[in-house]
Coordinates of C-alpha atoms in Angstrom, one line a residue:
M1 CA 140.7 154.6 61.0
E2 CA 137.7 154.9 58.8
H3 CA 139.6 157.8 56.9
I4 CA 142.4 155.4 55.9
T5 CA 141.8 153.6 52.5
T6 CA 145.2 152.6 51.6
P7 CA 147.2 151.6 55.0
K8 CA 150.3 150.7 53.3
V9 CA 152.0 151.7 50.0
E10 CA 155.4 150.0 48.7
N11 CA 158.4 151.2 46.5
V12 CA 157.7 154.9 47.9
K13 CA 160.8 157.3 47.2
L14 CA 161.7 159.9 50.2
L15 CA 163.6 162.9 48.4
D16 CA 166.4 164.7 50.5
R17 CA 166.1 168.4 49.9
Y18 CA 169.8 169.5 50.6
T19 CA 171.9 166.8 49.3
N20 CA 172.6 165.1 46.2
R21 CA 172.3 161.9 47.6
K22 CA 170.1 159.1 45.8
A23 CA 166.4 159.2 47.0
A24 CA 165.8 156.4 49.9
N25 CA 163.4 153.8 48.7
G26 CA 160.9 152.1 51.0
T27 CA 157.4 151.6 52.5
L28 CA 154.9 154.2 53.7
Y29 CA 152.4 153.3 56.3
L30 CA 149.4 155.2 57.8
T31 CA 148.0 154.6 61.2
A32 CA 145.4 156.2 63.3
T33 CA 147.9 158.6 64.4
H34 CA 151.0 158.7 62.4
L35 CA 152.5 158.6 58.8
I36 CA 155.4 156.1 59.2
Y37 CA 158.0 155.9 56.4
V38 CA 160.2 152.8 56.7
D39 CA 163.6 153.0 54.6
A40 CA 164.3 149.5 53.1
S41 CA 167.3 151.1 51.2
A42 CA 169.4 151.8 54.4
E43 CA 171.7 149.2 56.0
V44 CA 170.2 149.9 59.5
R45 CA 166.6 150.1 59.8
K46 CA 165.3 154.0 59.4
E47 CA 162.0 155.0 60.3
T48 CA 160.5 158.7 59.9
W49 CA 157.5 159.2 61.8
I50 CA 155.1 162.1 61.3
L51 CA 152.2 162.6 63.4
H52 CA 148.9 163.6 61.7
H53 CA 148.4 166.7 63.8
H54 CA 151.7 168.0 62.8
I55 CA 150.7 168.3 59.1
A56 CA 149.9 171.7 58.1
T57 CA 149.5 171.3 54.2
V58 CA 149.4 168.3 51.9
E59 CA 150.1 168.9 48.3
K60 CA 149.9 166.8 45.1
L61 CA 152.7 168.0 42.6
P62 CA 152.8 167.4 38.8
L63 CA 153.9 163.9 37.6
T64 CA 157.6 163.3 37.0
T65 CA 159.6 160.4 35.4
A66 CA 159.9 158.8 38.8
G67 CA 156.3 158.7 39.6
Y68 CA 153.5 161.0 41.5
P69 CA 155.1 163.7 44.0
L70 CA 153.5 164.3 47.5
L71 CA 154.8 167.3 49.4
I72 CA 154.0 167.6 53.1
H73 CA 154.6 170.7 55.1
C74 CA 154.5 170.3 59.0
K75 CA 153.7 172.9 61.5
N76 CA 157.3 171.9 63.4
F77 CA 158.7 172.9 59.8
H78 CA 159.6 169.3 59.0
V79 CA 158.9 169.1 55.2
A80 CA 158.8 165.5 53.5
H81 CA 158.7 165.2 49.8
F82 CA 157.3 161.5 48.6
V83 CA 157.2 160.1 45.2
I84 CA 154.6 157.3 44.8
G85 CA 154.5 155.1 41.8
Q86 CA 150.9 154.6 41.2
E87 CA 148.4 157.8 40.7
R88 CA 145.7 155.8 42.6
D89 CA 148.0 155.1 45.8
C90 CA 149.0 158.8 45.7
H91 CA 145.4 160.2 45.6
E92 CA 144.3 157.9 48.3
V93 CA 147.1 158.7 50.7
Y94 CA 146.6 162.5 49.7
T95 CA 142.9 162.1 50.5
S96 CA 143.4 160.3 53.7
L97 CA 145.9 163.0 55.0
L98 CA 143.9 165.6 54.3
K99 CA 141.1 164.0 56.5
L100 CA 143.3 162.8 59.3
S101 CA 145.4 166.1 59.8
Q102 CA 142.1 168.3 60.1
P103 CA 139.9 167.1 62.6
V104 CA 136.6 168.5 63.1
K105 CA 135.7 167.7 66.5
P106 CA 137.8 168.1 69.6
E107 CA 137.1 164.5 70.6
E108 CA 139.2 163.2 67.4
L109 CA 142.4 164.9 68.9
Y110 CA 145.2 162.6 69.8
A111 CA 145.3 163.6 73.6
F112 CA 141.8 161.9 74.0
S113 CA 143.1 158.6 72.8
Y114 CA 146.7 158.9 74.0
N115 CA 147.3 155.9 76.4
P116 CA 150.8 156.0 78.2
K117 CA 149.6 153.5 80.7
M118 CA 149.4 155.6 83.7
S119 CA 147.2 155.2 86.5
K120 CA 144.4 157.5 87.3
E121 CA 146.3 158.6 90.5
N122 CA 149.5 159.5 88.7
R123 CA 147.6 161.6 85.9
E124 CA 146.2 163.5 88.4
I125 CA 149.2 164.2 90.3
G126 CA 150.5 165.2 86.8
W127 CA 147.7 168.0 86.6
K128 CA 148.6 169.3 90.0
L129 CA 152.3 169.6 89.3
I130 CA 152.1 173.5 88.4
D131 CA 149.8 175.1 90.9
L132 CA 149.7 179.2 90.0
R133 CA 148.7 179.9 93.5
V134 CA 152.2 178.7 94.6
D135 CA 153.8 181.2 92.1
Y136 CA 151.7 184.2 93.5
Q137 CA 152.6 183.4 96.9
R138 CA 156.2 183.2 95.8
M139 CA 155.8 186.7 94.8
G140 CA 154.2 187.8 98.2
I141 CA 150.7 187.7 97.1
P142 CA 148.2 188.0 99.0
N143 CA 149.5 191.2 100.6
D144 CA 148.4 194.5 101.7
Y145 CA 147.6 195.7 98.0
W146 CA 146.8 192.6 96.1
E147 CA 144.7 189.9 96.6
I148 CA 143.5 186.2 94.9
T149 CA 139.9 186.6 94.1
D150 CA 137.2 184.0 92.9
L151 CA 135.1 186.7 91.5
N152 CA 135.2 184.8 88.3
K153 CA 134.6 181.5 89.5
D154 CA 131.3 181.2 87.5
Y155 CA 133.0 183.1 84.5
E156 CA 130.8 186.2 85.0
V157 CA 133.6 188.8 84.9
C158 CA 135.3 187.3 81.9
N159 CA 134.6 183.8 80.3
T160 CA 138.3 183.7 79.0
Y161 CA 140.2 184.2 82.2
P162 CA 140.4 181.5 84.7
P163 CA 138.3 181.2 87.7
E164 CA 140.8 182.8 90.2
I165 CA 142.6 186.2 89.2
V166 CA 144.7 188.8 91.0
V167 CA 143.3 192.1 91.4
P168 CA 144.2 195.3 93.6
R169 CA 142.8 194.5 97.1
A170 CA 141.3 198.3 96.7
A171 CA 139.2 197.5 93.7
N172 CA 135.6 196.2 95.2
K173 CA 133.4 193.9 93.2
A174 CA 131.6 196.7 91.8
V175 CA 135.0 198.2 90.3
V176 CA 135.4 194.8 88.9
I177 CA 132.4 194.0 87.5
G178 CA 132.1 198.0 85.9
S179 CA 135.7 197.6 84.4
S180 CA 134.8 194.4 82.4
R181 CA 132.0 196.2 80.9
F182 CA 134.3 198.7 79.6
R183 CA 137.0 196.0 78.4
S184 CA 137.0 194.2 75.1
R185 CA 135.5 190.8 75.7
G186 CA 135.4 191.5 79.5
R187 CA 139.5 191.2 80.0
I188 CA 139.8 193.5 82.9
P189 CA 143.4 194.4 84.1
V190 CA 144.7 191.7 86.4
L191 CA 148.3 191.2 87.9
S192 CA 150.8 189.5 85.7
Y193 CA 153.9 189.6 87.7
L194 CA 154.8 191.5 91.0
Y195 CA 158.5 192.6 91.5
K196 CA 159.0 192.1 95.1
E197 CA 162.1 194.4 95.4
N198 CA 160.0 197.5 94.8
N199 CA 156.4 196.4 94.6
A200 CA 156.1 197.5 90.8
A201 CA 153.7 195.3 89.0
I202 CA 153.2 194.2 85.4
C203 CA 149.3 193.9 84.6
R204 CA 147.5 192.9 81.6
C205 CA 144.3 193.6 79.9
S206 CA 142.5 193.9 76.7
Q207 CA 141.6 197.4 74.9
P208 CA 139.0 199.6 76.2
L209 CA 135.6 200.2 74.8
S210 CA 136.3 204.0 74.5
G211 CA 135.7 205.1 70.9
F212 CA 136.6 208.7 70.5
S213 CA 135.0 210.1 73.8
A214 CA 133.6 207.4 76.0
R215 CA 134.7 206.7 79.6
C216 CA 134.1 204.6 82.6
L217 CA 134.5 205.5 86.2
E218 CA 135.1 202.0 87.4
D219 CA 137.8 201.5 84.7
E220 CA 139.5 204.7 85.9
Q221 CA 139.4 203.5 89.7
M222 CA 140.8 200.1 88.6
L223 CA 143.9 201.9 87.0
Q224 CA 144.1 204.1 90.0
A225 CA 144.1 200.9 92.4
I226 CA 146.7 199.5 90.4
R227 CA 148.9 202.7 90.6
E228 CA 148.3 203.1 94.3
A229 CA 149.2 199.5 95.0
N230 CA 152.8 200.8 94.2
P231 CA 153.3 203.6 97.0
G232 CA 157.0 204.2 95.6
S233 CA 156.0 205.5 92.1
P234 CA 153.8 208.5 91.5
F235 CA 152.7 207.3 88.1
M236 CA 152.4 204.1 86.1
Y237 CA 152.6 203.0 82.3
V238 CA 149.8 202.2 79.9
V239 CA 151.5 200.3 77.0
D240 CA 149.5 199.4 74.1
T241 CA 151.7 197.0 72.0
R242 CA 149.9 197.9 68.7
P243 CA 151.1 200.2 66.0
K244 CA 149.3 203.5 66.7
L245 CA 147.5 203.4 63.3
N246 CA 146.0 200.1 64.0
A247 CA 144.6 201.4 67.4
M248 CA 143.1 204.5 65.9
A249 CA 141.4 202.4 63.5
N250 CA 139.8 200.3 66.3
R251 CA 138.5 203.7 67.9
A252 CA 136.4 203.9 64.7
A253 CA 134.9 200.5 65.8
G254 CA 134.2 201.8 69.4
K255 CA 137.3 200.5 70.8
G256 CA 140.6 202.1 71.0
Y257 CA 142.9 203.0 73.5
E258 CA 143.2 205.2 77.0
N259 CA 142.7 209.0 77.1
E260 CA 145.3 210.4 79.3
D261 CA 143.1 213.1 80.2
N262 CA 140.7 210.4 81.9
Y263 CA 143.0 208.6 83.8
D264 CA 145.2 210.1 86.8
N265 CA 148.9 210.0 86.6
I266 CA 149.2 207.6 83.7
R267 CA 151.9 207.9 80.8
F268 CA 150.7 206.1 77.8
K269 CA 153.0 204.5 75.2
F270 CA 152.6 202.7 71.8
I271 CA 155.2 199.9 71.0
G272 CA 154.2 198.8 67.3
I273 CA 154.1 195.1 67.3
E274 CA 152.1 193.8 64.2
N275 CA 149.1 192.0 64.0
I276 CA 148.5 188.3 63.7
H277 CA 148.3 188.6 59.7
V278 CA 151.2 190.0 59.3
M279 CA 153.2 187.6 61.4
R280 CA 151.6 184.9 59.5
N281 CA 152.6 186.4 56.2
S282 CA 156.1 186.9 57.4
L283 CA 156.6 183.4 58.6
Q284 CA 155.3 182.0 55.3
K285 CA 158.1 184.2 53.6
L286 CA 160.6 183.2 56.1
L287 CA 159.7 179.5 55.3
E288 CA 160.2 180.1 51.6
V289 CA 163.8 181.4 52.2
C290 CA 164.6 178.1 54.2
E291 CA 163.0 175.9 51.3
M292 CA 165.4 177.4 48.7
K293 CA 167.3 174.8 47.0
S294 CA 170.7 176.4 46.7
P295 CA 170.5 180.0 47.4
S296 CA 173.4 182.5 47.0
M297 CA 174.4 184.4 50.1
S298 CA 172.4 187.5 48.6
D299 CA 169.5 185.4 47.9
F300 CA 169.4 184.2 51.3
L301 CA 170.1 187.5 53.4
T302 CA 167.7 189.4 50.9
G303 CA 164.9 186.9 51.6
L304 CA 165.6 186.9 55.3
E305 CA 165.3 190.7 55.3
N306 CA 162.3 190.8 53.2
S307 CA 160.4 188.1 55.4
G308 CA 160.5 190.9 58.3
W309 CA 160.6 187.6 60.7
L310 CA 163.7 189.2 62.7
R311 CA 162.5 192.6 62.7
H312 CA 159.4 191.3 64.5
I313 CA 161.1 189.2 67.0
K314 CA 163.1 192.5 67.7
A315 CA 159.9 194.4 68.1
V316 CA 158.4 191.9 70.5
M317 CA 162.1 191.8 72.6
D318 CA 162.0 195.6 72.4
A319 CA 158.6 195.7 74.2
S320 CA 159.7 193.2 76.9
V321 CA 162.8 195.0 77.5
F322 CA 160.8 198.3 77.8
L323 CA 158.7 196.6 80.4
A324 CA 161.3 195.2 82.3
K325 CA 163.4 198.6 82.8
A326 CA 160.3 200.3 83.9
V327 CA 159.4 197.9 86.6
K328 CA 163.1 197.7 87.7
D329 CA 164.8 200.8 87.0
E330 CA 161.8 203.5 87.1
K331 CA 160.3 201.5 90.1
A332 CA 156.8 202.0 87.9
S333 CA 153.8 199.6 87.6
V334 CA 153.0 199.0 83.9
L335 CA 149.6 198.0 82.3
V336 CA 149.8 196.1 79.0
H337 CA 147.2 195.4 76.5
C338 CA 146.9 194.9 72.6
S339 CA 143.4 194.4 71.1
D340 CA 141.8 191.4 73.1
G341 CA 145.1 190.8 75.4
W342 CA 145.8 187.0 74.6
D343 CA 148.6 187.6 71.7
R344 CA 151.1 190.5 71.9
T345 CA 150.2 190.7 75.6
A346 CA 151.0 187.3 76.4
Q347 CA 154.2 187.5 74.7
V348 CA 155.5 190.7 76.3
C349 CA 154.3 189.9 79.8
S350 CA 155.8 186.5 79.6
L351 CA 159.3 187.7 78.4
A352 CA 159.4 190.8 80.8
S353 CA 158.8 188.4 83.7
L354 CA 161.5 186.2 82.2
L355 CA 164.0 189.0 82.2
L356 CA 163.2 190.1 85.6
D357 CA 162.9 186.6 87.4
P358 CA 165.5 183.9 87.4
F359 CA 163.0 181.4 88.6
Y360 CA 161.2 181.4 85.1
R361 CA 164.6 180.4 83.6
T362 CA 164.3 177.0 85.3
F363 CA 162.6 173.9 84.0
K364 CA 159.7 174.3 86.7
G365 CA 160.0 178.1 86.3
F366 CA 159.2 178.1 82.6
M367 CA 156.2 175.6 82.8
V368 CA 154.7 177.9 85.4
L369 CA 155.4 180.8 83.3
I370 CA 153.5 179.1 80.3
E371 CA 150.6 177.9 82.4
K372 CA 150.1 181.4 84.0
E373 CA 150.5 183.8 80.9
W374 CA 149.5 181.7 77.9
I375 CA 147.1 178.8 78.9
A376 CA 145.4 180.3 82.1
M377 CA 145.1 183.5 80.6
G378 CA 143.4 182.5 77.4
H379 CA 145.8 182.6 74.4
K380 CA 143.8 181.0 71.7
F381 CA 146.0 178.0 71.0
S382 CA 143.4 175.9 69.2
H383 CA 142.8 178.8 66.9
R384 CA 146.4 179.9 66.4
C385 CA 147.7 176.4 65.9
S386 CA 145.1 175.3 63.8
H387 CA 144.2 172.2 65.9
L388 CA 140.7 171.7 64.2
D389 CA 139.7 172.5 61.0
G390 CA 138.8 176.2 61.1
D391 CA 139.4 179.9 59.8
P392 CA 143.0 179.9 58.3
K393 CA 143.0 183.6 59.1
E394 CA 143.0 182.9 62.9
V395 CA 146.3 180.8 62.3
S396 CA 149.3 182.8 63.5
P397 CA 152.8 181.9 64.9
V398 CA 152.4 184.0 68.3
F399 CA 153.8 181.3 70.5
T400 CA 156.4 180.3 68.0
Q401 CA 157.7 183.9 68.4
F402 CA 158.0 183.8 72.0
V403 CA 159.8 180.6 72.0
E404 CA 162.0 182.2 69.4
C405 CA 162.6 185.2 71.8
V406 CA 163.7 182.7 74.6
W407 CA 166.1 181.1 72.2
Q408 CA 167.4 184.6 71.3
L409 CA 168.0 185.4 74.8
M410 CA 169.9 181.9 75.4
Q411 CA 172.3 182.9 72.7
Q412 CA 173.0 186.0 74.5
F413 CA 173.1 184.6 78.1
P414 CA 174.2 181.0 77.7
C415 CA 174.7 180.2 81.4
T416 CA 171.3 181.8 82.9
F417 CA 169.0 178.9 81.6
E418 CA 168.7 175.5 83.3
F419 CA 167.4 174.0 79.9
N420 CA 168.5 173.6 76.7
E421 CA 167.5 174.2 72.7
R422 CA 165.8 170.9 72.7
F423 CA 163.5 171.7 75.7
L424 CA 162.1 174.6 73.7
L425 CA 161.8 172.5 70.7
E426 CA 160.1 169.8 72.8
I427 CA 157.5 172.2 74.1
H428 CA 156.9 173.9 70.7
D429 CA 156.4 170.2 69.1
H430 CA 153.8 169.4 71.6
V431 CA 151.7 172.8 71.5
Y432 CA 150.7 171.5 67.8
S433 CA 150.9 167.6 68.5
C434 CA 147.6 167.7 70.6
Q435 CA 149.3 164.8 72.5
F436 CA 148.8 166.2 75.7
G437 CA 145.8 168.1 76.8
N438 CA 147.4 171.4 78.2
F439 CA 147.2 173.3 74.8
L440 CA 143.7 172.1 73.7
G441 CA 141.0 174.6 73.6
T442 CA 141.2 178.4 73.9
C443 CA 140.7 179.0 77.6
H444 CA 140.1 177.3 80.9
K445 CA 136.4 177.4 80.7
E446 CA 136.6 175.5 77.4
R447 CA 139.0 172.9 78.9
E448 CA 136.6 172.2 81.6
E449 CA 133.8 171.7 79.4
L450 CA 136.1 169.1 77.3
R451 CA 137.2 167.4 80.5
I452 CA 140.6 167.8 79.6
F453 CA 141.9 167.2 83.4
E454 CA 140.0 163.8 83.5
K455 CA 140.5 162.5 80.1
T456 CA 143.8 163.8 79.1
H457 CA 147.6 163.9 80.2
S458 CA 149.7 166.7 81.3
L459 CA 152.9 167.3 79.1
W460 CA 155.1 168.7 82.1
P461 CA 155.6 165.1 84.0
F462 CA 156.5 163.8 80.4
L463 CA 159.2 166.5 79.9
L464 CA 160.7 166.1 83.6
Q465 CA 161.2 162.7 82.9
K466 CA 163.7 163.7 80.1
K467 CA 165.2 166.5 82.3
Q468 CA 168.7 164.7 81.9
E469 CA 168.8 165.2 78.1
L470 CA 167.0 168.8 78.1
R471 CA 169.4 170.5 80.7
N472 CA 171.8 173.0 79.8
P473 CA 175.3 172.1 80.8
L474 CA 176.5 175.7 81.2
Y475 CA 173.9 176.6 83.5
R476 CA 175.2 178.6 86.6
G477 CA 172.5 178.3 89.0
F478 CA 169.6 180.4 90.6
T479 CA 171.8 183.0 92.1
A480 CA 174.4 183.8 89.4
Y481 CA 172.3 186.2 87.4
K482 CA 169.3 188.0 88.5
E483 CA 167.8 190.5 85.9
L484 CA 168.8 190.1 82.4
Q485 CA 169.5 193.2 80.1
P486 CA 169.6 192.0 76.6
N487 CA 171.1 194.0 73.6
T488 CA 168.4 194.4 71.0
L489 CA 170.6 196.2 68.3
P490 CA 170.0 194.3 65.0
F491 CA 173.3 192.5 65.1
S492 CA 172.3 190.5 68.1
F493 CA 169.6 188.6 66.5
Q494 CA 170.3 185.2 64.7
F495 CA 168.4 183.1 62.2
W496 CA 167.3 180.0 64.3
C497 CA 168.3 177.1 61.9
G498 CA 167.7 174.5 64.8
M499 CA 163.9 175.6 64.4
Y500 CA 163.3 176.5 60.9
N501 CA 165.6 173.8 59.3
R502 CA 165.8 171.4 62.0
F503 CA 164.9 168.4 60.1
D504 CA 167.5 169.1 57.5
K505 CA 170.5 167.4 58.7
G506 CA 172.8 168.4 56.2
M507 CA 172.6 171.9 57.3
H508 CA 173.7 171.6 60.9
P509 CA 177.2 171.8 62.3
K510 CA 179.2 168.7 62.2
Q511 CA 180.2 169.0 65.6
R512 CA 178.0 170.7 68.5
V513 CA 179.3 171.9 71.8
L514 CA 176.5 171.6 74.0
E515 CA 175.8 167.9 72.6
H516 CA 179.6 167.1 73.5
L517 CA 179.3 168.5 77.0
L518 CA 176.1 166.6 77.8
S519 CA 178.0 163.3 76.5
C520 CA 180.9 164.1 78.5
M521 CA 178.4 164.6 81.4
S522 CA 176.7 161.5 80.7
Q523 CA 180.1 159.4 80.5
K524 CA 181.1 161.1 83.8
V525 CA 178.1 159.8 85.6
Q526 CA 178.8 156.4 84.2
L527 CA 182.6 156.4 85.3
E528 CA 181.6 157.6 88.8
D529 CA 179.1 154.7 89.0
S530 CA 181.5 152.4 87.9
A531 CA 184.3 153.5 90.3
S532 CA 181.5 153.3 93.2
E533 CA 180.9 149.9 92.3
L534 CA 184.5 148.8 92.0
E535 CA 184.8 150.3 95.5
N536 CA 181.9 148.5 96.9
K537 CA 183.5 145.2 95.8
L538 CA 187.1 146.0 97.5
P539 CA 186.3 144.7 101.0
F540 CA 185.5 141.3 99.2
L541 CA 189.0 140.8 97.9
D542 CA 191.8 138.8 99.9
G543 CA 193.9 141.1 101.7
P544 CA 194.7 144.6 101.2
L545 CA 196.2 145.9 97.9
P546 CA 199.7 146.9 97.5
G547 CA 200.4 150.3 98.7
D548 CA 198.1 150.4 101.8
T549 CA 195.9 152.8 100.4
C550 CA 193.4 152.5 97.4
S551 CA 193.6 155.1 94.8
L552 CA 190.4 154.3 93.7
S553 CA 188.9 154.9 97.0
R554 CA 190.4 158.1 97.1
V555 CA 189.3 159.0 93.3
G556 CA 185.7 158.1 94.3
N557 CA 185.6 159.9 97.5
A558 CA 186.8 163.1 95.6
A559 CA 184.2 162.5 92.8
S560 CA 181.4 162.4 95.4
K561 CA 182.5 165.6 96.8
T562 CA 181.9 167.5 93.4
P563 CA 178.2 168.2 93.5
M564 CA 176.3 169.5 90.3
L565 CA 176.0 173.1 90.6
N566 CA 172.5 173.7 89.5
T567 CA 170.5 174.9 92.4
P568 CA 170.6 178.0 94.7
Q569 CA 172.0 176.3 97.7
D570 CA 174.9 175.3 95.9
Y571 CA 176.1 178.6 95.5
E572 CA 177.5 180.2 98.8
G573 CA 178.7 183.9 99.0
D574 CA 179.1 186.2 95.9
P575 CA 178.7 184.8 92.6
P576 CA 182.1 184.7 90.5
P577 CA 182.1 187.9 88.4
G578 CA 180.4 187.9 85.2
L579 CA 181.8 188.3 81.8
S580 CA 180.1 189.8 78.7
N581 CA 179.2 186.4 77.1
G582 CA 177.9 184.9 80.1
A583 CA 180.5 183.0 81.6
S584 CA 182.5 183.9 84.5
A585 CA 186.2 184.4 85.2
G586 CA 188.0 181.3 86.8
Y587 CA 185.0 179.2 85.9
I588 CA 185.5 175.6 85.2
P589 CA 182.6 173.4 83.9
D590 CA 181.3 171.0 86.5
T591 CA 181.9 168.2 83.9
M592 CA 185.7 168.2 85.1
S593 CA 185.4 166.3 88.2
A594 CA 188.1 164.8 90.7
V595 CA 187.9 161.8 88.4
D596 CA 188.6 163.2 85.5
Q597 CA 191.5 165.4 87.0
K598 CA 193.3 162.2 88.4
H599 CA 192.9 160.3 84.8
K600 CA 194.4 163.7 83.5
E601 CA 197.4 163.2 85.9
N602 CA 198.0 159.5 85.0
L603 CA 198.3 160.7 81.3
S604 CA 201.4 162.9 81.7
H605 CA 202.9 161.6 78.5
H606 CA 200.1 163.3 76.6
Q607 CA 200.8 166.7 78.1
D608 CA 201.0 168.4 74.5
H609 CA 197.2 167.3 74.1
S610 CA 196.1 168.3 77.6
A611 CA 194.6 171.7 76.2
A612 CA 192.4 170.0 73.9
V613 CA 191.2 166.9 76.0
A614 CA 188.4 168.5 78.5
V615 CA 186.9 165.3 79.9
V616 CA 187.0 162.1 78.1
D617 CA 188.4 161.6 74.4
S618 CA 185.0 161.4 72.7
R619 CA 186.6 161.0 69.1
P620 CA 184.9 158.6 67.0
K621 CA 186.2 155.1 66.8
D622 CA 188.0 153.6 63.8
G623 CA 188.5 157.1 62.3
Q624 CA 185.1 157.7 61.5
Q625 CA 183.6 161.1 61.4
Q626 CA 180.2 161.5 63.1
H627 CA 177.5 163.3 61.4
H628 CA 174.6 165.0 63.6

């Protein structure tokens, strides 16, 4: 609280960027963790909360006739434009927010003070919810070719890898240690994902310290062990995700890429994904387009193209598709790296796993994927997300691009993910919020030093508590779709308004299909509960109801036999035939239960409207239109 000199400022205006509505007038509060704006001009109390850690920049604009403007840009793409009456108040709020949004020490991060009044036991259970050993066992590891080793338990092999890593059983300790000395930052080739159908593996590492001619026998033996762990293929791919020019420049600095002449039976391939600096600039240009007041169609499309953002998303997706096809169709193992193996490598390995394995498209599986490929393997969240006051050149939207790639897949395959868009946005918010300990620091070793597991809470139990509102009502279950083969032609990629203009209400659809479906499902559950409650009261009535049988009982029993098709055991036999948009022939969403069918039959005099009414009439009451 020592950074807050003015905790309350009255008569503050909040401008709306996209509508000509009159500016809101209210009170601005500064607390230890949030900026809170209370709109006094609204008929119903309306509050805007901005977490200090979400603030990316605070800017004082030139004086206007209305007062002193303060413009706040957030890391979750919220933009707040305040106008404060007094210059002194504006300057003090500005100074406070600069300090509050840029903590210097890790102990100042929100996670260390956040207290959800949870017992120590429950907190520990929350951290144990995701167990990566269980995921490796699900892949069939350990087996004849792969083993989970604790060679890195004291971080002697690599200080940015976790204590336990998966390596070929044929690679002994001398090979592992030798390879680590030949790889940038000691990040040796380790297993990321094993495709059980044919033993092809996706492995990841950093660039070799090869320069123009250096070689390492142990590193060559390590790659040979990976290739031989897949007996069904005579070769393996080595994929460098950098543009070739960038990799060649690294050669001059004593790093570089593998020489095919030195490694037996490898096929080397460049896939040009740009570096963190290009991506940071691209996002900045995209956000400038998003903030244009009244752009023409030409201005918007030209700005979107000039930002290069969707081109970069396509490049990441193309690389992931190449990996998935190599593993599934060519039955070949793949080793992936970029420079240090914690940015582009994390993107393509996690997305390729998502394409190959439906488990990673469930709530629990997606959490495991992030823990395994991003958190455990040392993506530098603290630097890339600017959690602490540091080098701005280290900041880059690497994880944001991954989340967007998943969203792009959800647009092409709307029935294959258990979760919806809100789930992705929640995770993205909390990567930057520092409210939970999962994304703090840069690697497992650093999190141990910060005592994250003792002093903070895990995000995953928090999200699972909100599972009902984060689920996808179109999800067809585990067995309906196995591998995904997305279209990566340019027209397949969309601008994600829900992410980059999420807080600009005037830009969103007036009606949203998924929100309507979720609302219908919620009402369905309420109706079933009411039916069950009424059914339980029937035995207490005096005498039987006219007609011997109780229609309500029949309805309740029918409804209870209509399960939610969301788990593998709910599907028996062959899945229904797939359609090009991810739906299936003859498929009726599980929102239409027996209760709804009965209700529909009783409304026979509304036959002409039956095609428009799916579950319940959710039109706004009193003729008022809903705005979301």
